[in-house]
Amino acid sequence: MSLKYNSSNKVVDIIADLVDFDKSKVTFIEDQTATLQLEDGTVIEGTNTICQYLVQQSGKFNQWIGVTDNDKAEVQQWISYAQTTIKEAKDKAPIAKNLNDILKSKVFMVSNYLTLADVIIYINLYSYICVLSTEDRFKIPNVTRYFDLIQNLVHEIKPKITFDLVAINLNAPPVPKKEKTEKKAEKKEKKDGKKEGKDKKEGKEKKNGKEENKKEVKQEKADKKNKKEKKEKKEKKPAEPTVETGPDPSKLDIRVGHIIEARKHEQADALYVETIDVGEEEPRTVVSGLVKYMTVDKLINKDVIVLCNLKPVAMRGIKSHAMVLCANSSDGTKVEIVNPPEGSKPGDKVVIGTYNGTPEKQLNPKKKIFESIQPGFKTNDDKECCWVAPDNSVHKFTVNGGVCKVETIVGGGIK
């Protein structure tokens, strides 16, 4: 087994440490998408997928993936949220405020036990929490309490982990500052007291004309002061935070394809090389790790659905220009091709729920668009293919109104 990923990928690095993955099998290659290549030629791509694989291989931390099917789905959603929304946000203050509300009634993000989602959220919040002052941490007390819990649990598993413990005092609230209005009131009260004493001492009333003139001067000064304060407030007004948008599956270019030819890869026993018509002038060459799960005759003349806007990648010397989407059973023993509805033609668009926007021409690997969406791809009890969004809403895969399905797999993932 060899593991290839950018050496700055702290998430994979820390998870590998926590689950005691043998780092003698790790190869660091700069500027590469995180890729795990197994001895049988199977390729696992994406930071999230690799981390889950490492956890499952450890045998000791299977609970981290989720105990029930609902927990597993939630873990997937929170991992995607951590690796996209939290990680990529330039200003994490709005994110922290949102998490603070969510954590009002939670100890852990999923159910009542530590999961991979908590660990990855902790990793992506670390640099932000480190630089906060004590006062700022008390503005997000639920996030601070949660972060402190997770960091201590992580350090119990592996005391010499990459990150040091952040010193957090949960029992020392900051000394509140006096409000500006209170300071102004005190200043005004002192000034009025001095003026009253002076008036009594003099014992004289000022003339009406002189009094009116003084009032006008005073009012003019007050107007100038108010104008200056308003200008300063306007200049100091903070910029509006960037609105974080959720995953959008319409950015994926998923189409119906028809497999014209299929053969075994000459340099990899676990891989097939397919020629697939996806409604373009020329068919595409696609490499798939399906040898272990089906014979080549099951692929030839098969209608499939294909993700067409991934960046082409070379697999054992042959460049793959798309990905055939398949369902995987929860135990990993069965893989089935996703079937488009009857009557579908090569090139027909696959629409996910009401997400019918214009796909990206080519997905940017650094933005991890597919990685943020794919964990929600599932098969339901009717063997229909769906996307479970972060808000737990369900959106079916359809082609011209018909639903995409698999043969037998229920509650499986799709990739």
Short mmCIF file of C-alpha atoms in Angstrom, two decimals:
data_model
loop_
_atom_site.label_atom_id
_atom_site.label_comp_id
_atom_site.label_asym_id
_atom_site.label_seq_id
_atom_site.Cartn_x
_atom_site.Cartn_y
_atom_site.Cartn_z
CA MET A 1 0.00 0.00 0.00
CA SER A 2 1.25 3.50 -0.76
CA LEU A 3 -0.27 6.79 0.32
CA LYS A 4 0.28 9.91 -1.74
CA TYR A 5 -0.81 13.35 -0.60
CA ASN A 6 0.49 16.87 -0.17
CA SER A 7 2.75 16.98 2.90
CA SER A 8 0.80 20.01 4.14
CA ASN A 9 -2.32 17.84 4.48
CA LYS A 10 -2.57 17.98 8.29
CA VAL A 11 -5.93 16.19 8.42
CA VAL A 12 -4.67 12.97 6.82
CA ASP A 13 -1.41 13.23 8.74
CA ILE A 14 -3.10 13.56 12.16
CA ILE A 15 -5.74 10.86 11.52
CA ALA A 16 -2.96 8.48 10.41
CA ASP A 17 -1.13 9.23 13.68
CA LEU A 18 -4.23 8.74 15.84
CA VAL A 19 -5.09 5.33 14.37
CA ASP A 20 -1.42 4.16 14.35
CA PHE A 21 -1.22 3.84 10.57
CA ASP A 22 2.16 2.49 9.49
CA LYS A 23 3.92 5.55 8.09
CA SER A 24 6.62 3.45 6.47
CA LYS A 25 3.97 2.88 3.80
CA VAL A 26 3.49 6.62 3.24
CA THR A 27 4.94 8.56 0.31
CA PHE A 28 4.68 12.36 0.32
CA ILE A 29 4.37 13.93 -3.13
CA GLU A 30 3.89 17.69 -3.41
CA ASP A 31 0.99 19.25 -5.33
CA GLN A 32 -0.99 16.03 -5.63
CA THR A 33 -4.63 15.39 -4.81
CA ALA A 34 -4.87 13.08 -1.79
CA THR A 35 -4.77 9.57 -3.26
CA LEU A 36 -4.61 6.16 -1.58
CA GLN A 37 -3.61 3.33 -3.91
CA LEU A 38 -4.13 -0.20 -2.58
CA GLU A 39 -2.03 -3.20 -3.53
CA ASP A 40 -4.81 -4.58 -5.75
CA GLY A 41 -4.80 -1.36 -7.80
CA THR A 42 -7.92 0.14 -6.22
CA VAL A 43 -7.64 3.91 -5.92
CA ILE A 44 -9.27 5.91 -3.11
CA GLU A 45 -9.36 9.67 -3.68
CA GLY A 46 -10.11 12.63 -1.43
CA THR A 47 -9.01 13.55 2.09
CA ASN A 48 -12.35 12.60 3.67
CA THR A 49 -12.56 9.19 2.03
CA ILE A 50 -8.93 8.36 2.89
CA CYS A 51 -9.44 9.34 6.56
CA GLN A 52 -12.49 7.09 6.81
CA TYR A 53 -10.58 4.23 5.21
CA LEU A 54 -7.68 4.63 7.66
CA VAL A 55 -10.12 4.60 10.61
CA GLN A 56 -11.86 1.46 9.34
CA GLN A 57 -8.54 -0.30 8.74
CA SER A 58 -7.42 0.41 12.32
CA GLY A 59 -10.16 -1.82 13.76
CA LYS A 60 -10.06 0.09 17.08
CA PHE A 61 -11.96 3.19 16.02
CA ASN A 62 -14.86 1.85 13.93
CA GLN A 63 -17.27 3.84 16.14
CA TRP A 64 -15.73 7.04 14.72
CA ILE A 65 -17.52 6.41 11.41
CA GLY A 66 -20.91 6.16 13.19
CA VAL A 67 -22.77 3.35 14.95
CA THR A 68 -26.21 3.62 13.27
CA ASP A 69 -27.03 4.45 9.64
CA ASN A 70 -28.35 7.87 10.72
CA ASP A 71 -25.17 8.54 12.69
CA LYS A 72 -23.04 7.52 9.70
CA ALA A 73 -24.91 9.94 7.44
CA GLU A 74 -24.48 12.77 9.98
CA VAL A 75 -20.76 12.04 10.37
CA GLN A 76 -20.35 12.28 6.59
CA GLN A 77 -22.19 15.62 6.47
CA TRP A 78 -20.17 17.19 9.31
CA ILE A 79 -16.86 16.00 7.81
CA SER A 80 -17.81 17.66 4.51
CA TYR A 81 -18.83 20.83 6.38
CA ALA A 82 -15.50 20.89 8.23
CA GLN A 83 -13.40 20.37 5.09
CA THR A 84 -15.26 22.94 2.99
CA THR A 85 -17.18 25.57 4.96
CA ILE A 86 -14.87 25.73 8.02
CA LYS A 87 -11.53 25.08 6.32
CA GLU A 88 -12.02 27.44 3.37
CA ALA A 89 -13.66 30.37 5.23
CA LYS A 90 -11.31 33.39 5.37
CA ASP A 91 -13.34 34.86 8.24
CA LYS A 92 -14.22 32.08 10.66
CA ALA A 93 -16.11 34.34 13.11
CA PRO A 94 -19.55 33.80 11.44
CA ILE A 95 -18.84 30.05 11.30
CA ALA A 96 -17.96 29.99 15.02
CA LYS A 97 -21.13 31.92 15.89
CA ASN A 98 -23.25 29.42 13.92
CA LEU A 99 -21.52 26.45 15.59
CA ASN A 100 -22.03 28.10 18.99
CA ASP A 101 -25.81 28.03 18.43
CA ILE A 102 -25.72 24.42 17.21
CA LEU A 103 -23.67 23.29 20.25
CA LYS A 104 -26.09 24.76 22.81
CA SER A 105 -27.69 21.34 23.23
CA LYS A 106 -24.83 19.09 22.07
CA VAL A 107 -21.76 17.55 23.66
CA PHE A 108 -20.55 15.96 20.42
CA MET A 109 -21.61 16.78 16.87
CA VAL A 110 -23.17 13.35 16.33
CA SER A 111 -25.10 11.43 19.00
CA ASN A 112 -23.32 11.13 22.38
CA TYR A 113 -19.85 9.86 21.44
CA LEU A 114 -16.64 11.02 19.75
CA THR A 115 -16.58 10.61 15.95
CA LEU A 116 -14.26 11.41 13.06
CA ALA A 117 -16.40 14.51 12.45
CA ASP A 118 -15.41 15.95 15.86
CA VAL A 119 -11.71 15.31 15.24
CA ILE A 120 -11.72 16.95 11.80
CA ILE A 121 -13.74 19.93 13.06
CA TYR A 122 -11.21 20.32 15.89
CA ILE A 123 -8.30 20.26 13.41
CA ASN A 124 -9.91 22.93 11.22
CA LEU A 125 -10.81 25.17 14.19
CA TYR A 126 -7.40 24.90 15.87
CA SER A 127 -5.63 27.90 14.30
CA TYR A 128 -8.71 30.09 14.85
CA ILE A 129 -9.18 29.21 18.55
CA CYS A 130 -5.44 29.60 19.22
CA VAL A 131 -5.40 33.31 18.39
CA LEU A 132 -8.61 34.27 20.20
CA SER A 133 -8.33 36.27 23.42
CA THR A 134 -10.00 34.98 26.60
CA GLU A 135 -12.71 37.60 26.15
CA ASP A 136 -13.41 36.52 22.54
CA ARG A 137 -13.58 32.86 23.57
CA PHE A 138 -16.28 33.70 26.11
CA LYS A 139 -18.34 35.22 23.31
CA ILE A 140 -18.63 31.66 21.89
CA PRO A 141 -18.77 29.63 25.15
CA ASN A 142 -20.29 26.49 23.59
CA VAL A 143 -17.60 26.28 20.89
CA THR A 144 -14.87 26.92 23.48
CA ARG A 145 -16.21 24.19 25.78
CA TYR A 146 -16.57 21.76 22.82
CA PHE A 147 -13.07 22.50 21.48
CA ASP A 148 -11.52 21.95 24.91
CA LEU A 149 -13.30 18.59 25.29
CA ILE A 150 -12.24 17.30 21.86
CA GLN A 151 -8.61 18.42 22.20
CA ASN A 152 -8.29 16.61 25.53
CA LEU A 153 -9.88 13.42 24.15
CA VAL A 154 -7.53 13.53 21.15
CA HIS A 155 -4.50 14.00 23.40
CA GLU A 156 -5.61 11.08 25.57
CA ILE A 157 -5.46 8.88 22.47
CA LYS A 158 -2.14 10.31 21.30
CA PRO A 159 -0.38 12.65 23.78
CA LYS A 160 2.31 13.65 21.28
CA ILE A 161 -0.03 14.66 18.47
CA THR A 162 0.98 17.43 16.01
CA PHE A 163 -1.03 20.13 17.84
CA ASP A 164 -0.22 21.30 21.37
CA LEU A 165 -3.02 21.68 23.91
CA VAL A 166 -4.52 25.16 23.88
CA ALA A 167 -4.67 26.61 27.41
CA ILE A 168 -8.35 27.30 28.05
CA ASN A 169 -9.80 28.45 31.40
CA LEU A 170 -13.53 27.74 31.42
CA ASN A 171 -14.04 29.23 34.91
CA ALA A 172 -12.75 32.77 34.48
CA PRO A 173 -15.23 35.09 32.74
CA PRO A 174 -13.75 38.34 31.49
CA VAL A 175 -14.18 41.57 33.46
CA PRO A 176 -17.02 43.45 31.71
CA LYS A 177 -16.14 46.85 30.28
CA LYS A 178 -18.22 49.89 31.15
CA GLU A 179 -20.60 50.79 28.39
CA LYS A 180 -19.88 54.01 26.51
CA THR A 181 -23.27 55.38 27.52
CA GLU A 182 -22.42 54.92 31.22
CA LYS A 183 -19.13 56.79 30.76
CA LYS A 184 -20.90 59.65 28.98
CA ALA A 185 -23.53 59.82 31.73
CA GLU A 186 -20.85 59.99 34.44
CA LYS A 187 -18.97 62.70 32.56
CA LYS A 188 -22.16 64.72 32.03
CA GLU A 189 -23.14 64.35 35.71
CA LYS A 190 -19.76 65.71 36.88
CA LYS A 191 -19.94 68.57 34.41
CA ASP A 192 -23.49 69.48 35.48
CA GLY A 193 -22.44 69.40 39.15
CA LYS A 194 -19.56 71.80 38.55
CA LYS A 195 -21.82 74.11 36.54
CA GLU A 196 -24.47 74.13 39.26
CA GLY A 197 -21.87 74.98 41.94
CA LYS A 198 -20.48 77.77 39.84
CA ASP A 199 -23.92 79.25 39.23
CA LYS A 200 -24.71 79.22 42.95
CA LYS A 201 -21.39 80.83 43.77
CA GLU A 202 -21.87 83.63 41.28
CA GLY A 203 -25.52 84.10 42.28
CA LYS A 204 -26.32 85.96 39.09
CA GLU A 205 -28.54 85.26 36.11
CA LYS A 206 -27.09 85.76 32.70
CA LYS A 207 -28.72 88.19 30.35
CA ASN A 208 -31.19 86.78 27.80
CA GLY A 209 -29.26 87.94 24.74
CA LYS A 210 -25.95 86.61 26.05
CA GLU A 211 -27.60 83.31 27.08
CA GLU A 212 -29.17 82.85 23.64
CA ASN A 213 -25.84 83.54 21.93
CA LYS A 214 -24.07 81.01 24.15
CA LYS A 215 -26.73 78.40 23.40
CA GLU A 216 -26.25 78.89 19.67
CA VAL A 217 -22.47 78.48 19.98
CA LYS A 218 -22.96 75.39 22.17
CA GLN A 219 -25.46 73.90 19.69
CA GLU A 220 -23.07 74.53 16.79
CA LYS A 221 -20.27 72.72 18.63
CA ALA A 222 -22.60 69.82 19.48
CA ASP A 223 -23.68 69.52 15.83
CA LYS A 224 -20.06 69.41 14.67
CA LYS A 225 -19.23 66.79 17.30
CA ASN A 226 -22.20 64.58 16.31
CA LYS A 227 -21.28 64.89 12.65
CA LYS A 228 -17.69 63.85 13.42
CA GLU A 229 -18.84 60.87 15.56
CA LYS A 230 -21.21 59.66 12.82
CA LYS A 231 -18.40 59.89 10.26
CA GLU A 232 -16.04 57.89 12.51
CA LYS A 233 -18.69 55.23 13.14
CA LYS A 234 -19.33 54.93 9.43
CA GLU A 235 -15.61 54.52 8.72
CA LYS A 236 -15.16 51.94 11.50
CA LYS A 237 -18.19 49.85 10.50
CA PRO A 238 -16.93 46.30 9.89
CA ALA A 239 -17.31 44.70 6.51
CA GLU A 240 -20.26 42.41 6.10
CA PRO A 241 -19.24 38.75 6.57
CA THR A 242 -19.19 36.58 3.48
CA VAL A 243 -22.33 34.47 3.24
CA GLU A 244 -21.38 30.79 3.28
CA THR A 245 -23.31 28.72 0.74
CA GLY A 246 -23.90 25.01 1.10
CA PRO A 247 -22.90 22.25 -1.34
CA ASP A 248 -24.55 22.57 -4.77
CA PRO A 249 -24.82 19.27 -6.71
CA SER A 250 -25.81 21.11 -9.90
CA LYS A 251 -22.11 21.96 -10.26
CA LEU A 252 -21.51 18.28 -11.09
CA ASP A 253 -21.83 17.33 -14.76
CA ILE A 254 -23.54 13.92 -14.45
CA ARG A 255 -24.83 12.35 -17.66
CA VAL A 256 -26.20 9.10 -19.00
CA GLY A 257 -23.49 7.04 -20.73
CA HIS A 258 -23.45 3.87 -22.81
CA ILE A 259 -20.44 1.51 -22.54
CA ILE A 260 -19.38 0.61 -26.08
CA GLU A 261 -16.29 -1.43 -25.19
CA ALA A 262 -14.60 -2.71 -22.01
CA ARG A 263 -11.38 -4.59 -21.35
CA LYS A 264 -8.97 -5.36 -18.53
CA HIS A 265 -6.22 -2.82 -17.92
CA GLU A 266 -2.93 -4.21 -19.25
CA GLN A 267 -0.96 -3.01 -16.18
CA ALA A 268 -3.52 -3.39 -13.36
CA ASP A 269 -5.44 -6.57 -12.59
CA ALA A 270 -8.15 -4.70 -10.63
CA LEU A 271 -8.98 -2.12 -13.31
CA TYR A 272 -11.21 -2.07 -16.40
CA VAL A 273 -10.76 0.35 -19.31
CA GLU A 274 -14.11 1.36 -20.84
CA THR A 275 -15.05 3.33 -23.95
CA ILE A 276 -18.21 5.27 -23.08
CA ASP A 277 -20.57 7.34 -25.25
CA VAL A 278 -21.72 10.35 -23.19
CA GLY A 279 -23.43 12.24 -26.03
CA GLU A 280 -20.31 13.91 -27.42
CA GLU A 281 -18.68 13.68 -30.86
CA GLU A 282 -16.11 11.22 -29.52
CA PRO A 283 -16.58 8.62 -26.74
CA ARG A 284 -14.54 8.96 -23.56
CA THR A 285 -11.96 6.57 -22.13
CA VAL A 286 -12.76 5.75 -18.49
CA VAL A 287 -10.80 3.60 -16.02
CA SER A 288 -12.80 1.87 -13.22
CA GLY A 289 -11.77 -0.45 -10.36
CA LEU A 290 -14.60 -2.93 -10.96
CA VAL A 291 -12.79 -6.18 -11.85
CA LYS A 292 -13.30 -7.52 -8.33
CA TYR A 293 -17.08 -7.00 -8.48
CA MET A 294 -18.26 -7.90 -12.00
CA THR A 295 -17.18 -9.62 -15.21
CA VAL A 296 -16.38 -7.60 -18.31
CA ASP A 297 -19.45 -8.92 -20.18
CA LYS A 298 -21.67 -7.21 -17.57
CA LEU A 299 -20.26 -3.86 -18.69
CA ILE A 300 -20.36 -4.05 -22.49
CA ASN A 301 -23.51 -2.39 -23.91
CA LYS A 302 -24.48 -1.31 -20.38
CA ASP A 303 -26.21 2.05 -19.74
CA VAL A 304 -24.60 3.88 -16.81
CA ILE A 305 -24.43 7.34 -15.27
CA VAL A 306 -21.11 9.13 -15.53
CA LEU A 307 -19.52 12.11 -13.74
CA CYS A 308 -17.98 14.00 -16.66
CA ASN A 309 -16.32 17.13 -15.25
CA LEU A 310 -13.65 15.66 -12.99
CA LYS A 311 -10.08 16.61 -13.86
CA PRO A 312 -8.67 13.78 -16.04
CA VAL A 313 -6.26 11.56 -14.11
CA ALA A 314 -3.75 8.95 -15.30
CA MET A 315 -4.31 5.49 -13.78
CA ARG A 316 -1.44 3.09 -14.44
CA GLY A 317 -0.52 4.83 -17.68
CA ILE A 318 -4.05 5.34 -19.08
CA LYS A 319 -5.80 8.68 -18.62
CA SER A 320 -9.37 8.43 -17.31
CA HIS A 321 -11.74 11.19 -18.49
CA ALA A 322 -14.78 10.49 -16.28
CA MET A 323 -16.10 8.31 -13.45
CA VAL A 324 -18.78 5.61 -13.61
CA LEU A 325 -20.99 6.05 -10.53
CA CYS A 326 -21.66 2.86 -8.54
CA ALA A 327 -23.39 1.99 -5.26
CA ASN A 328 -21.37 0.30 -2.50
CA SER A 329 -22.92 -1.87 0.23
CA SER A 330 -22.29 -0.70 3.80
CA ASP A 331 -19.98 -3.67 4.49
CA GLY A 332 -17.97 -3.03 1.31
CA THR A 333 -18.57 -6.50 -0.15
CA LYS A 334 -20.88 -5.53 -3.01
CA VAL A 335 -20.72 -2.91 -5.78
CA GLU A 336 -23.50 -2.26 -8.31
CA ILE A 337 -23.68 0.14 -11.26
CA VAL A 338 -26.27 2.92 -10.99
CA ASN A 339 -28.90 2.38 -13.70
CA PRO A 340 -30.52 5.33 -15.51
CA PRO A 341 -34.29 5.02 -16.06
CA GLU A 342 -35.57 3.21 -19.15
CA GLY A 343 -35.63 5.30 -22.29
CA SER A 344 -32.57 7.36 -21.31
CA LYS A 345 -30.08 8.25 -24.06
CA PRO A 346 -26.33 8.93 -23.93
CA GLY A 347 -25.75 12.56 -22.95
CA ASP A 348 -29.06 12.99 -21.09
CA LYS A 349 -28.55 15.15 -18.00
CA VAL A 350 -28.90 13.63 -14.52
CA VAL A 351 -30.64 16.13 -12.22
CA ILE A 352 -30.38 15.87 -8.43
CA GLY A 353 -33.63 17.02 -6.81
CA THR A 354 -34.39 20.64 -7.70
CA TYR A 355 -30.70 21.47 -8.27
CA ASN A 356 -30.77 22.11 -12.01
CA GLY A 357 -28.10 24.79 -12.46
CA THR A 358 -25.23 24.93 -14.95
CA PRO A 359 -22.37 22.51 -14.12
CA GLU A 360 -18.76 23.63 -13.81
CA LYS A 361 -16.80 23.08 -17.03
CA GLN A 362 -14.17 21.23 -14.98
CA LEU A 363 -14.13 20.79 -11.20
CA ASN A 364 -11.18 22.45 -9.48
CA PRO A 365 -9.59 19.75 -7.25
CA LYS A 366 -8.51 22.40 -4.72
CA LYS A 367 -12.13 23.50 -4.12
CA LYS A 368 -13.16 19.90 -3.33
CA ILE A 369 -16.67 20.39 -4.73
CA PHE A 370 -17.27 16.69 -5.39
CA GLU A 371 -15.76 15.70 -2.02
CA SER A 372 -18.21 18.02 -0.23
CA ILE A 373 -21.23 16.53 -2.02
CA GLN A 374 -20.41 12.83 -2.53
CA PRO A 375 -20.71 11.74 1.14
CA GLY A 376 -24.45 12.48 0.90
CA PHE A 377 -24.95 10.14 -2.10
CA LYS A 378 -27.05 7.19 -0.85
CA THR A 379 -29.51 4.49 -1.92
CA ASN A 380 -32.84 4.46 -0.07
CA ASP A 381 -35.11 1.58 0.95
CA ASP A 382 -36.56 1.48 -2.59
CA LYS A 383 -33.03 1.20 -4.08
CA GLU A 384 -33.41 4.71 -5.52
CA CYS A 385 -30.34 6.94 -5.77
CA CYS A 386 -30.51 10.11 -3.65
CA TRP A 387 -28.45 12.94 -2.23
CA VAL A 388 -28.96 13.59 1.50
CA ALA A 389 -28.14 17.29 1.97
CA PRO A 390 -26.52 18.71 5.17
CA ASP A 391 -30.01 19.76 6.36
CA ASN A 392 -31.13 16.08 5.96
CA SER A 393 -33.44 16.89 3.01
CA VAL A 394 -33.47 14.11 0.38
CA HIS A 395 -33.06 14.74 -3.38
CA LYS A 396 -33.41 11.93 -5.95
CA PHE A 397 -31.26 11.37 -9.05
CA THR A 398 -33.58 11.77 -12.07
CA VAL A 399 -33.31 11.71 -15.86
CA ASN A 400 -36.23 13.30 -17.73
CA GLY A 401 -38.38 12.74 -14.63
CA GLY A 402 -37.46 9.06 -14.14
CA VAL A 403 -35.47 7.96 -11.06
CA CYS A 404 -32.03 6.29 -11.19
CA LYS A 405 -31.86 3.00 -9.25
CA VAL A 406 -29.61 0.05 -8.39
CA GLU A 407 -30.39 -3.66 -8.43
CA THR A 408 -30.28 -4.71 -4.77
CA ILE A 409 -28.22 -2.39 -2.52
CA VAL A 410 -30.20 -0.57 0.19
CA GLY A 411 -28.60 2.09 2.40
CA GLY A 412 -25.35 2.08 0.46
CA GLY A 413 -23.07 4.92 -0.56
CA ILE A 414 -22.57 6.04 -4.16
CA LYS A 415 -19.26 7.04 -5.74
#
